Short mmCIF file of C-alpha atoms in Angstrom, two decimals:
data_model
loop_
_atom_site.label_atom_id
_atom_site.label_comp_id
_atom_site.label_asym_id
_atom_site.label_seq_id
_atom_site.Cartn_x
_atom_site.Cartn_y
_atom_site.Cartn_z
CA MET A 1 40.47 -13.68 -22.97
CA ASP A 2 43.85 -12.52 -24.31
CA ASP A 3 46.26 -9.61 -23.76
CA ALA A 4 44.48 -7.15 -26.10
CA LEU A 5 43.31 -3.92 -24.44
CA ASP A 6 41.34 -2.23 -27.21
CA PHE A 7 37.60 -1.54 -27.33
CA LYS A 8 36.78 -4.74 -29.23
CA ALA A 9 38.66 -6.81 -26.67
CA GLY A 10 36.61 -5.22 -23.90
CA LEU A 11 33.38 -6.16 -25.68
CA ARG A 12 34.59 -9.71 -26.19
CA ASP A 13 35.84 -10.17 -22.64
CA VAL A 14 32.70 -8.86 -20.95
CA LEU A 15 30.29 -10.94 -23.05
CA PRO A 16 30.24 -14.02 -20.75
CA THR A 17 29.68 -11.75 -17.74
CA VAL A 18 26.65 -9.98 -19.18
CA PHE A 19 24.70 -13.24 -19.23
CA GLY A 20 24.80 -13.06 -15.43
CA TYR A 21 23.59 -9.46 -15.66
CA ILE A 22 20.64 -10.61 -17.75
CA GLY A 23 19.59 -13.22 -15.20
CA VAL A 24 19.94 -10.95 -12.18
CA GLY A 25 18.46 -7.98 -14.04
CA LEU A 26 15.37 -9.95 -14.99
CA ALA A 27 15.03 -11.10 -11.38
CA PHE A 28 15.24 -7.52 -10.13
CA GLY A 29 12.66 -6.38 -12.66
CA VAL A 30 10.26 -9.04 -11.39
CA VAL A 31 10.89 -8.06 -7.77
CA ALA A 32 10.41 -4.39 -8.60
CA HIS A 33 7.14 -5.17 -10.36
CA THR A 34 5.83 -7.09 -7.33
CA SER A 35 6.93 -4.11 -5.18
CA HIS A 36 4.63 -1.90 -7.29
CA ILE A 37 7.47 0.14 -8.76
CA PRO A 38 6.53 1.50 -12.23
CA THR A 39 8.55 0.25 -15.17
CA LEU A 40 9.81 3.77 -15.93
CA MET A 41 11.16 4.07 -12.39
CA VAL A 42 12.83 0.67 -12.74
CA GLY A 43 14.68 1.89 -15.82
CA LEU A 44 15.68 5.18 -14.20
CA MET A 45 16.85 3.39 -11.06
CA SER A 46 19.05 1.08 -13.11
CA LEU A 47 20.58 4.02 -15.00
CA ILE A 48 21.13 6.22 -11.94
CA VAL A 49 21.70 3.86 -8.99
CA TYR A 50 23.19 1.04 -11.08
CA GLY A 51 23.81 -1.43 -8.27
CA GLY A 52 22.16 -4.83 -8.17
CA SER A 53 22.27 -5.45 -4.43
CA SER A 54 21.33 -1.86 -3.55
CA GLN A 55 18.44 -1.90 -6.03
CA PHE A 56 17.03 -5.08 -4.47
CA ILE A 57 17.24 -3.41 -1.06
CA ILE A 58 15.59 -0.24 -2.36
CA ALA A 59 12.73 -2.27 -3.83
CA SER A 60 12.12 -4.18 -0.59
CA MET A 61 12.30 -1.02 1.53
CA PHE A 62 10.00 0.79 -0.88
CA LEU A 63 7.45 -2.00 -0.51
CA ALA A 64 7.77 -1.80 3.29
CA GLY A 65 7.12 1.94 3.23
CA ALA A 66 10.53 2.90 4.64
CA PRO A 67 11.41 6.62 4.73
CA VAL A 68 13.51 8.03 1.89
CA SER A 69 16.38 8.87 4.25
CA ALA A 70 16.66 5.24 5.35
CA ILE A 71 16.54 4.01 1.76
CA VAL A 72 19.30 6.41 0.69
CA ALA A 73 21.48 5.54 3.69
CA SER A 74 21.11 1.80 3.02
CA ALA A 75 21.99 2.20 -0.67
CA VAL A 76 25.10 4.25 0.17
CA LEU A 77 26.26 1.68 2.74
CA VAL A 78 25.78 -1.24 0.38
CA ASN A 79 27.69 0.50 -2.44
CA ALA A 80 30.50 1.73 -0.17
CA ARG A 81 32.60 -1.27 -1.22
CA MET A 82 32.94 0.29 -4.67
CA ALA A 83 35.29 2.88 -3.19
CA LEU A 84 37.70 0.09 -2.22
CA MET A 85 37.50 -1.42 -5.70
CA SER A 86 38.04 1.94 -7.37
CA MET A 87 41.14 2.57 -5.26
CA THR A 88 42.47 -0.84 -6.31
CA VAL A 89 42.00 -0.07 -10.02
CA ALA A 90 43.22 3.56 -9.85
CA PRO A 91 47.01 2.83 -9.77
CA TYR A 92 46.75 1.09 -13.15
CA LEU A 93 45.18 4.21 -14.67
CA LYS A 94 47.27 6.90 -13.01
CA GLN A 95 48.66 8.04 -16.37
CA GLU A 96 45.15 8.71 -17.69
CA SER A 97 43.20 11.96 -17.39
CA LEU A 98 40.85 12.77 -14.53
CA ALA A 99 37.87 12.55 -16.90
CA GLN A 100 38.88 9.04 -17.97
CA ASN A 101 39.22 7.91 -14.35
CA ILE A 102 35.87 9.42 -13.37
CA GLY A 103 34.18 7.74 -16.33
CA ILE A 104 35.63 4.35 -15.46
CA GLY A 105 35.02 4.67 -11.74
CA SER A 106 31.41 5.77 -12.21
CA LEU A 107 30.45 2.58 -14.06
CA LEU A 108 32.74 0.15 -12.23
CA THR A 109 30.89 -2.85 -10.79
CA ASP A 110 31.83 -5.97 -8.85
CA GLU A 111 31.86 -7.95 -12.09
CA THR A 112 33.90 -5.55 -14.24
CA PHE A 113 36.31 -5.10 -11.33
CA ALA A 114 36.82 -8.86 -11.10
CA LEU A 115 37.16 -9.00 -14.88
CA SER A 116 39.87 -6.31 -14.80
CA MET A 117 41.80 -8.13 -12.06
CA ASN A 118 41.74 -11.27 -14.21
CA LYS A 119 42.83 -9.25 -17.26
CA LEU A 120 45.90 -7.99 -15.40
CA ASN A 121 47.32 -11.51 -15.38
CA LEU A 122 47.42 -11.50 -19.20
CA THR A 123 48.58 -7.95 -19.93
CA GLY A 124 51.65 -7.55 -17.75
CA HIS A 125 49.56 -5.74 -15.16
CA ARG A 126 48.34 -3.06 -17.58
CA LEU A 127 44.84 -1.68 -18.17
CA LYS A 128 43.61 0.77 -20.79
CA PRO A 129 40.55 3.09 -20.80
CA ALA A 130 39.28 1.76 -24.15
CA TRP A 131 39.04 -1.78 -22.78
CA PHE A 132 37.47 -0.60 -19.53
CA HIS A 133 34.90 1.64 -21.25
CA ALA A 134 33.79 -1.21 -23.52
CA ALA A 135 33.31 -3.57 -20.58
CA ASN A 136 31.63 -0.99 -18.32
CA ILE A 137 29.27 0.55 -20.87
CA THR A 138 28.18 -2.83 -22.24
CA ALA A 139 27.42 -4.12 -18.74
CA TYR A 140 25.62 -0.85 -17.89
CA LEU A 141 23.30 -0.96 -20.90
CA VAL A 142 22.59 -4.70 -20.63
CA TRP A 143 21.72 -4.32 -16.94
CA ALA A 144 19.30 -1.45 -17.58
CA LEU A 145 17.62 -3.25 -20.47
CA ALA A 146 17.33 -6.53 -18.53
CA THR A 147 15.68 -4.85 -15.52
CA VAL A 148 13.13 -3.10 -17.73
CA VAL A 149 12.30 -6.35 -19.54
CA GLY A 150 11.99 -8.09 -16.17
CA ALA A 151 9.57 -5.41 -14.98
CA LEU A 152 7.49 -5.80 -18.14
CA LEU A 153 7.39 -9.57 -17.70
CA GLY A 154 6.87 -9.38 -13.94
CA GLY A 155 3.20 -10.24 -14.10
CA MET A 156 4.03 -13.55 -15.80
CA ILE A 157 6.63 -14.70 -13.22
CA PRO A 158 5.20 -14.96 -9.70
CA ASP A 159 8.45 -16.06 -8.06
CA ALA A 160 11.89 -15.38 -9.59
CA LYS A 161 13.53 -17.84 -7.17
CA THR A 162 11.66 -20.69 -8.85
CA PHE A 163 13.93 -20.25 -11.87
CA GLY A 164 17.10 -19.86 -9.81
CA LEU A 165 17.66 -16.32 -11.10
CA ASP A 166 18.66 -15.16 -7.63
CA PHE A 167 21.68 -17.50 -7.81
CA ALA A 168 22.96 -16.10 -11.12
CA VAL A 169 25.21 -13.47 -9.54
CA VAL A 170 26.66 -16.02 -7.08
CA GLY A 171 27.49 -18.42 -9.89
CA MET A 172 29.05 -15.58 -11.89
CA PHE A 173 31.35 -14.61 -9.01
CA ILE A 174 32.41 -18.23 -8.48
CA GLY A 175 33.41 -18.40 -12.13
CA LEU A 176 35.33 -15.11 -11.99
CA LEU A 177 37.18 -16.18 -8.84
CA TYR A 178 38.10 -19.49 -10.43
CA LEU A 179 39.47 -17.80 -13.56
CA GLN A 180 41.44 -15.32 -11.44
CA MET A 181 43.06 -18.09 -9.40
CA ILE A 182 44.05 -20.36 -12.29
CA SER A 183 45.32 -17.57 -14.55
CA ASP A 184 47.59 -15.84 -12.03
CA ARG A 185 50.89 -17.64 -12.59
CA SER A 186 52.84 -15.20 -10.41
CA ARG A 187 51.59 -16.79 -7.19
CA PRO A 188 51.05 -20.43 -6.12
CA LEU A 189 47.48 -21.73 -6.26
CA LEU A 190 47.78 -22.77 -2.60
CA ARG A 191 48.28 -19.12 -1.61
CA HIS A 192 45.12 -18.11 -3.47
CA LEU A 193 43.18 -20.89 -1.74
CA LEU A 194 44.56 -19.86 1.66
CA ILE A 195 43.42 -16.25 1.29
CA ALA A 196 40.05 -17.18 -0.23
CA GLY A 197 39.44 -19.68 2.58
CA PHE A 198 40.39 -17.12 5.21
CA VAL A 199 37.95 -14.55 3.81
CA ALA A 200 35.17 -17.15 3.57
CA VAL A 201 35.58 -18.22 7.20
CA GLU A 202 35.92 -14.60 8.29
CA MET A 203 32.68 -13.71 6.52
CA VAL A 204 30.76 -16.54 8.21
CA VAL A 205 32.01 -15.42 11.63
CA LEU A 206 31.37 -11.70 11.08
CA GLU A 207 27.80 -12.28 9.87
CA ARG A 208 26.99 -13.69 13.30
CA PHE A 209 27.73 -10.35 14.94
CA MET A 210 26.79 -7.66 12.39
CA PRO A 211 24.59 -6.98 9.35
CA GLY A 212 25.63 -8.66 6.12
CA ASN A 213 26.64 -5.48 4.26
CA THR A 214 28.83 -4.28 7.15
CA ALA A 215 30.37 -7.74 7.38
CA ILE A 216 31.25 -7.61 3.67
CA LEU A 217 33.05 -4.29 4.04
CA LEU A 218 34.98 -5.41 7.13
CA ALA A 219 35.81 -8.81 5.63
CA THR A 220 37.15 -7.06 2.51
CA VAL A 221 39.47 -4.80 4.50
CA VAL A 222 40.70 -7.56 6.84
CA GLY A 223 41.11 -9.91 3.89
CA CYS A 224 43.29 -7.35 2.08
CA VAL A 225 45.48 -6.94 5.17
CA PHE A 226 45.77 -10.71 5.56
CA GLY A 227 46.70 -11.03 1.88
CA MET A 228 49.44 -8.40 2.24
CA VAL A 229 50.86 -10.17 5.29
CA VAL A 230 50.89 -13.53 3.48
CA GLU A 231 52.49 -11.95 0.41
CA ARG A 232 55.19 -10.25 2.53
CA ASP A 233 56.03 -13.42 4.45
CA ALA A 234 56.28 -15.38 1.20
CA LYS A 235 59.03 -13.11 -0.14
#
């Protein structure tokens, strides 16, 4: 990764991330197949919903015969964190048109968000639509294709967990966090570790008292506040 912000740079920067999309997408396709969701529906879900965690929940609730209202509500709750990520990215694109911002925000994911935060450390805290579109669209198309292939191969893979595919997204986030921490020269590594450790402990505690998705949202907000307090005290 370098400081280039053109379309080609976006394609190059997102390439390592899409391998995680392939693993998780294949796993979802297998799960969807075992949940008796037709391959066409798997493809449409990936193009319209486009959210790994929410799609896994939809598949499991579909198999359990949950009502549509409950499925929709669960998907909205799980993806609510994207609003926080979009608001974080928005200030770096405030000079761009509304259409550009809507296009970027619509396809923003956890992974491309983390990638953009890492990119900021190399570009003087600048982002450009061309770079973002390349990363977002590539991830979008790879995810959709991987889920369809997974659904087609579902009958050949009885248990996706046997291959460790369910851990692919966790491993990807660990790598992105590591790159973010070592590439940000504007803050001491110890400060990064302090905030990351605080959020990790906070998440473990919150999960004891509330559902996982709600705990993630609350941990994100509290973690941001804690980070701002630490940053202010360090000045």
